[in-house]
Amino acid sequence: MSGSITLEQVCNRLKKQDNILILAHQNPDGDTLGSCFALLYALQSMGKHARVECSDPFPLRYQFMFPDYVPEQFTEQYIVAADIADTQLFGKNSEKYIDKVDLCIDHHPSNTFYATETYLVADAAATAEVMMDVIDGLGVSLNLAMATCIYTGISTDTGCFRFSNTTAKTHRAASRVIGLGVDNAEINREMFGRKTQSRIAIEREVYNTMEYHCDNKCAVICMTQEMLQKAGADDSELEGVSAIPCQIEGVEVGVTLREKEGGYKISLRTSRYIDASEICAQFGGGGHARASGCFIKDTLESAKQKVLAVVKKAFAAAQL
């Protein structure tokens, strides 16, 4: 049974350990990779052996955080999961570690406490924000490499500081790392201002699937494997697609259904009136109040109707 531990306990554990394996979640994003590599650099500065692993390849767009990374080869003695709320997020190539995680560092309220010990800061905007506190607790001075990772994690998980999870502490953390020389303008340009041609192609396909429900207060988009193949897009290019429905004026709930093996991954984005995590929890998923996900083993149309039925109940309860 997992137990919650304090920041001081987290740091004491890490100080005593060596040969540390740090795990990122499947389909890695800026927060999981930023958190993992910030911790990696901190541990290495302490003279410890550490490496980062992920079930999926690291996307090219994040290579600036680890341009010369060559993983150390050793038999892991301690395993840390960063930004992984549930074992379903490990991915096939990391499933062998599911029952071996010693410590999970996370910010998702839906964390299932699968690790032996968990350090969860549910009101943090990103796990990278939490990781900065961990690095401070280790007595390590932040360098530019760590700061770049932390900024990237925070910026990507807050939608460049636009999402409601952004707090005063989030801005203070960003200010601190920018003060260390982080090129925030270039990072934000890469993360939010540039798109590949295949990303534009998949967006075109997605817009053609748009449906409106609940008096136009709910927008639904779909992504099938056929659409991805037609666009020539891969997983690394899909970050942020699920935000498209809620960019539409008047939409309070945005639903994205993406075809995966055996069913559909559901991504939910909501306004302040609807709790996305409560909706996804009814399908065994979770996340945050404004952004959550789940998986439904069903056909596209059936999965869509199941989600919409719960969304309609949420609108009724909120009297919207």
PDB file of N, CA, C and O in Angstrom, residues 37-80:
ATOM      1  N   PHE A  37      14.110  15.135 -16.579  1.00  0.00           N
ATOM      2  CA  PHE A  37      15.475  15.564 -16.870  1.00  0.00           C
ATOM      3  C   PHE A  37      15.984  16.613 -15.878  1.00  0.00           C
ATOM      4  O   PHE A  37      17.184  16.672 -15.601  1.00  0.00           O
ATOM      5  N   ALA A  38      15.095  17.416 -15.312  1.00  0.00           N
ATOM      6  CA  ALA A  38      15.524  18.333 -14.253  1.00  0.00           C
ATOM      7  C   ALA A  38      16.051  17.525 -13.070  1.00  0.00           C
ATOM      8  O   ALA A  38      17.101  17.845 -12.495  1.00  0.00           O
ATOM      9  N   LEU A  39      15.325  16.463 -12.702  1.00  0.00           N
ATOM     10  CA  LEU A  39      15.766  15.606 -11.603  1.00  0.00           C
ATOM     11  C   LEU A  39      17.043  14.864 -11.970  1.00  0.00           C
ATOM     12  O   LEU A  39      17.957  14.733 -11.144  1.00  0.00           O
ATOM     13  N   LEU A  40      17.124  14.394 -13.208  1.00  0.00           N
ATOM     14  CA  LEU A  40      18.330  13.695 -13.666  1.00  0.00           C
ATOM     15  C   LEU A  40      19.562  14.581 -13.491  1.00  0.00           C
ATOM     16  O   LEU A  40      20.582  14.150 -12.923  1.00  0.00           O
ATOM     17  N   TYR A  41      19.484  15.820 -13.966  1.00  0.00           N
ATOM     18  CA  TYR A  41      20.628  16.725 -13.880  1.00  0.00           C
ATOM     19  C   TYR A  41      20.991  17.019 -12.421  1.00  0.00           C
ATOM     20  O   TYR A  41      22.173  17.136 -12.075  1.00  0.00           O
ATOM     21  N   ALA A  42      19.974  17.130 -11.580  1.00  0.00           N
ATOM     22  CA  ALA A  42      20.228  17.399 -10.165  1.00  0.00           C
ATOM     23  C   ALA A  42      20.944  16.222  -9.512  1.00  0.00           C
ATOM     24  O   ALA A  42      21.924  16.407  -8.772  1.00  0.00           O
ATOM     25  N   LEU A  43      20.469  15.014  -9.789  1.00  0.00           N
ATOM     26  CA  LEU A  43      21.094  13.826  -9.204  1.00  0.00           C
ATOM     27  C   LEU A  43      22.517  13.643  -9.710  1.00  0.00           C
ATOM     28  O   LEU A  43      23.425  13.290  -8.951  1.00  0.00           O
ATOM     29  N   GLN A  44      22.723  13.886 -10.991  1.00  0.00           N
ATOM     30  CA  GLN A  44      24.071  13.752 -11.544  1.00  0.00           C
ATOM     31  C   GLN A  44      25.023  14.776 -10.930  1.00  0.00           C
ATOM     32  O   GLN A  44      26.202  14.486 -10.721  1.00  0.00           O
ATOM     33  N   SER A  45      24.509  15.978 -10.628  1.00  0.00           N
ATOM     34  CA  SER A  45      25.357  16.984 -10.004  1.00  0.00           C
ATOM     35  C   SER A  45      25.767  16.575  -8.594  1.00  0.00           C
ATOM     36  O   SER A  45      26.753  17.095  -8.055  1.00  0.00           O
ATOM     37  N   MET A  46      25.009  15.632  -8.007  1.00  0.00           N
ATOM     38  CA  MET A  46      25.333  15.116  -6.680  1.00  0.00           C
ATOM     39  C   MET A  46      26.263  13.911  -6.762  1.00  0.00           C
ATOM     40  O   MET A  46      26.586  13.300  -5.750  1.00  0.00           O
ATOM     41  N   GLY A  47      26.670  13.562  -7.993  1.00  0.00           N
ATOM     42  CA  GLY A  47      27.559  12.429  -8.175  1.00  0.00           C
ATOM     43  C   GLY A  47      26.850  11.098  -8.259  1.00  0.00           C
ATOM     44  O   GLY A  47      27.486  10.036  -8.190  1.00  0.00           O
ATOM     45  N   LYS A  48      25.544  11.130  -8.437  1.00  0.00           N
ATOM     46  CA  LYS A  48      24.767   9.893  -8.498  1.00  0.00           C
ATOM     47  C   LYS A  48      24.593   9.421  -9.938  1.00  0.00           C
ATOM     48  O   LYS A  48      24.671  10.207 -10.882  1.00  0.00           O
ATOM     49  N   HIS A  49      24.354   8.121 -10.093  1.00  0.00           N
ATOM     50  CA  HIS A  49      24.072   7.534 -11.396  1.00  0.00           C
ATOM     51  C   HIS A  49      22.554   7.532 -11.599  1.00  0.00           C
ATOM     52  O   HIS A  49      21.796   7.077 -10.737  1.00  0.00           O
ATOM     53  N   ALA A  50      22.109   8.053 -12.737  1.00  0.00           N
ATOM     54  CA  ALA A  50      20.673   8.122 -13.010  1.00  0.00           C
ATOM     55  C   ALA A  50      20.439   8.105 -14.517  1.00  0.00           C
ATOM     56  O   ALA A  50      21.319   8.484 -15.292  1.00  0.00           O
ATOM     57  N   ARG A  51      19.272   7.666 -14.908  1.00  0.00           N
ATOM     58  CA  ARG A  51      18.887   7.719 -16.316  1.00  0.00           C
ATOM     59  C   ARG A  51      17.369   7.869 -16.410  1.00  0.00           C
ATOM     60  O   ARG A  51      16.635   7.568 -15.466  1.00  0.00           O
ATOM     61  N   VAL A  52      16.920   8.353 -17.570  1.00  0.00           N
ATOM     62  CA  VAL A  52      15.496   8.544 -17.841  1.00  0.00           C
ATOM     63  C   VAL A  52      15.054   7.533 -18.883  1.00  0.00           C
ATOM     64  O   VAL A  52      15.745   7.331 -19.890  1.00  0.00           O
ATOM     65  N   GLU A  53      13.907   6.903 -18.639  1.00  0.00           N
ATOM     66  CA  GLU A  53      13.329   5.971 -19.604  1.00  0.00           C
ATOM     67  C   GLU A  53      11.874   6.330 -19.860  1.00  0.00           C
ATOM     68  O   GLU A  53      11.196   6.900 -19.001  1.00  0.00           O
ATOM     69  N   CYS A  54      11.412   5.961 -21.046  1.00  0.00           N
ATOM     70  CA  CYS A  54      10.015   6.176 -21.434  1.00  0.00           C
ATOM     71  C   CYS A  54       9.602   5.055 -22.368  1.00  0.00           C
ATOM     72  O   CYS A  54      10.416   4.559 -23.146  1.00  0.00           O
ATOM     73  N   SER A  55       8.358   4.667 -22.299  1.00  0.00           N
ATOM     74  CA  SER A  55       7.862   3.613 -23.173  1.00  0.00           C
ATOM     75  C   SER A  55       7.937   4.010 -24.640  1.00  0.00           C
ATOM     76  O   SER A  55       8.138   3.173 -25.514  1.00  0.00           O
ATOM     77  N   ASP A  56       7.788   5.320 -24.903  1.00  0.00           N
ATOM     78  CA  ASP A  56       7.810   5.833 -26.274  1.00  0.00           C
ATOM     79  C   ASP A  56       9.062   6.692 -26.493  1.00  0.00           C
ATOM     80  O   ASP A  56       9.643   7.216 -25.536  1.00  0.00           O
ATOM     81  N   PRO A  57       9.465   6.864 -27.739  1.00  0.00           N
ATOM     82  CA  PRO A  57      10.631   7.714 -28.033  1.00  0.00           C
ATOM     83  C   PRO A  57      10.396   9.153 -27.577  1.00  0.00           C
ATOM     84  O   PRO A  57       9.261   9.633 -27.546  1.00  0.00           O
ATOM     85  N   PHE A  58      11.476   9.847 -27.226  1.00  0.00           N
ATOM     86  CA  PHE A  58      11.371  11.256 -26.870  1.00  0.00           C
ATOM     87  C   PHE A  58      11.096  12.067 -28.143  1.00  0.00           C
ATOM     88  O   PHE A  58      11.865  11.984 -29.105  1.00  0.00           O
ATOM     89  N   PRO A  59      10.029  12.857 -28.183  1.00  0.00           N
ATOM     90  CA  PRO A  59       9.738  13.669 -29.374  1.00  0.00           C
ATOM     91  C   PRO A  59      10.873  14.642 -29.689  1.00  0.00           C
ATOM     92  O   PRO A  59      11.495  15.207 -28.783  1.00  0.00           O
ATOM     93  N   LEU A  60      11.114  14.857 -30.968  1.00  0.00           N
ATOM     94  CA  LEU A  60      12.199  15.743 -31.399  1.00  0.00           C
ATOM     95  C   LEU A  60      12.025  17.165 -30.884  1.00  0.00           C
ATOM     96  O   LEU A  60      13.005  17.865 -30.625  1.00  0.00           O
ATOM     97  N   ARG A  61      10.781  17.604 -30.715  1.00  0.00           N
ATOM     98  CA  ARG A  61      10.539  18.992 -30.307  1.00  0.00           C
ATOM     99  C   ARG A  61      11.062  19.291 -28.904  1.00  0.00           C
ATOM    100  O   ARG A  61      11.218  20.450 -28.531  1.00  0.00           O
ATOM    101  N   TYR A  62      11.336  18.226 -28.121  1.00  0.00           N
ATOM    102  CA  TYR A  62      11.836  18.424 -26.758  1.00  0.00           C
ATOM    103  C   TYR A  62      13.330  18.164 -26.633  1.00  0.00           C
ATOM    104  O   TYR A  62      13.883  18.239 -25.527  1.00  0.00           O
ATOM    105  N   GLN A  63      13.988  17.892 -27.739  1.00  0.00           N
ATOM    106  CA  GLN A  63      15.407  17.534 -27.685  1.00  0.00           C
ATOM    107  C   GLN A  63      16.283  18.642 -27.112  1.00  0.00           C
ATOM    108  O   GLN A  63      17.377  18.371 -26.614  1.00  0.00           O
ATOM    109  N   PHE A  64      15.827  19.881 -27.174  1.00  0.00           N
ATOM    110  CA  PHE A  64      16.638  20.987 -26.658  1.00  0.00           C
ATOM    111  C   PHE A  64      16.878  20.859 -25.154  1.00  0.00           C
ATOM    112  O   PHE A  64      17.813  21.455 -24.612  1.00  0.00           O
ATOM    113  N   MET A  65      16.051  20.072 -24.457  1.00  0.00           N
ATOM    114  CA  MET A  65      16.252  19.888 -23.017  1.00  0.00           C
ATOM    115  C   MET A  65      17.346  18.880 -22.712  1.00  0.00           C
ATOM    116  O   MET A  65      17.910  18.880 -21.624  1.00  0.00           O
ATOM    117  N   PHE A  66      17.615  17.995 -23.659  1.00  0.00           N
ATOM    118  CA  PHE A  66      18.622  16.941 -23.430  1.00  0.00           C
ATOM    119  C   PHE A  66      19.379  16.665 -24.733  1.00  0.00           C
ATOM    120  O   PHE A  66      19.349  15.548 -25.247  1.00  0.00           O
ATOM    121  N   PRO A  67      20.057  17.675 -25.288  1.00  0.00           N
ATOM    122  CA  PRO A  67      20.679  17.557 -26.620  1.00  0.00           C
ATOM    123  C   PRO A  67      21.759  16.495 -26.728  1.00  0.00           C
ATOM    124  O   PRO A  67      21.945  15.905 -27.793  1.00  0.00           O
ATOM    125  N   ASP A  68      22.467  16.242 -25.656  1.00  0.00           N
ATOM    126  CA  ASP A  68      23.583  15.283 -25.711  1.00  0.00           C
ATOM    127  C   ASP A  68      23.334  14.074 -24.809  1.00  0.00           C
ATOM    128  O   ASP A  68      24.274  13.419 -24.363  1.00  0.00           O
ATOM    129  N   TYR A  69      22.072  13.774 -24.567  1.00  0.00           N
ATOM    130  CA  TYR A  69      21.764  12.731 -23.584  1.00  0.00           C
ATOM    131  C   TYR A  69      22.120  11.336 -24.086  1.00  0.00           C
ATOM    132  O   TYR A  69      21.682  10.911 -25.152  1.00  0.00           O
ATOM    133  N   VAL A  70      22.921  10.646 -23.286  1.00  0.00           N
ATOM    134  CA  VAL A  70      23.240   9.237 -23.511  1.00  0.00           C
ATOM    135  C   VAL A  70      22.939   8.521 -22.198  1.00  0.00           C
ATOM    136  O   VAL A  70      23.594   8.797 -21.180  1.00  0.00           O
ATOM    137  N   PRO A  71      21.938   7.641 -22.160  1.00  0.00           N
ATOM    138  CA  PRO A  71      21.564   7.001 -20.898  1.00  0.00           C
ATOM    139  C   PRO A  71      22.671   6.128 -20.312  1.00  0.00           C
ATOM    140  O   PRO A  71      23.322   5.381 -21.036  1.00  0.00           O
ATOM    141  N   GLU A  72      22.885   6.261 -19.019  1.00  0.00           N
ATOM    142  CA  GLU A  72      23.848   5.421 -18.325  1.00  0.00           C
ATOM    143  C   GLU A  72      23.319   3.993 -18.246  1.00  0.00           C
ATOM    144  O   GLU A  72      22.116   3.773 -18.128  1.00  0.00           O
ATOM    145  N   GLN A  73      24.217   3.052 -18.290  1.00  0.00           N
ATOM    146  CA  GLN A  73      23.830   1.656 -18.178  1.00  0.00           C
ATOM    147  C   GLN A  73      24.171   1.150 -16.777  1.00  0.00           C
ATOM    148  O   GLN A  73      25.330   1.149 -16.372  1.00  0.00           O
ATOM    149  N   PHE A  74      23.152   0.757 -16.040  1.00  0.00           N
ATOM    150  CA  PHE A  74      23.329   0.183 -14.709  1.00  0.00           C
ATOM    151  C   PHE A  74      22.062  -0.559 -14.334  1.00  0.00           C
ATOM    152  O   PHE A  74      21.011  -0.380 -14.951  1.00  0.00           O
ATOM    153  N   THR A  75      22.160  -1.398 -13.326  1.00  0.00           N
ATOM    154  CA  THR A  75      20.992  -2.087 -12.797  1.00  0.00           C
ATOM    155  C   THR A  75      20.334  -1.166 -11.779  1.00  0.00           C
ATOM    156  O   THR A  75      20.946  -0.800 -10.770  1.00  0.00           O
ATOM    157  N   GLU A  76      19.103  -0.772 -12.058  1.00  0.00           N
ATOM    158  CA  GLU A  76      18.436   0.198 -11.207  1.00  0.00           C
ATOM    159  C   GLU A  76      18.216  -0.361  -9.792  1.00  0.00           C
ATOM    160  O   GLU A  76      17.830  -1.514  -9.612  1.00  0.00           O
ATOM    161  N   GLN A  77      18.455   0.503  -8.816  1.00  0.00           N
ATOM    162  CA  GLN A  77      18.250   0.148  -7.419  1.00  0.00           C
ATOM    163  C   GLN A  77      17.083   0.925  -6.808  1.00  0.00           C
ATOM    164  O   GLN A  77      16.591   0.574  -5.736  1.00  0.00           O
ATOM    165  N   TYR A  78      16.667   1.987  -7.487  1.00  0.00           N
ATOM    166  CA  TYR A  78      15.578   2.826  -6.987  1.00  0.00           C
ATOM    167  C   TYR A  78      14.873   3.420  -8.193  1.00  0.00           C
ATOM    168  O   TYR A  78      15.522   3.912  -9.120  1.00  0.00           O
ATOM    169  N   ILE A  79      13.545   3.368  -8.196  1.00  0.00           N
ATOM    170  CA  ILE A  79      12.770   3.818  -9.353  1.00  0.00           C
ATOM    171  C   ILE A  79      11.843   4.960  -8.960  1.00  0.00           C
ATOM    172  O   ILE A  79      11.067   4.852  -8.008  1.00  0.00           O
ATOM    173  N   VAL A  80      11.939   6.053  -9.719  1.00  0.00           N
ATOM    174  CA  VAL A  80      11.103   7.233  -9.506  1.00  0.00           C
ATOM    175  C   VAL A  80      10.227   7.456 -10.734  1.00  0.00           C
ATOM    176  O   VAL A  80      10.730   7.457 -11.867  1.00  0.00           O
TER     177      VAL A  80
END
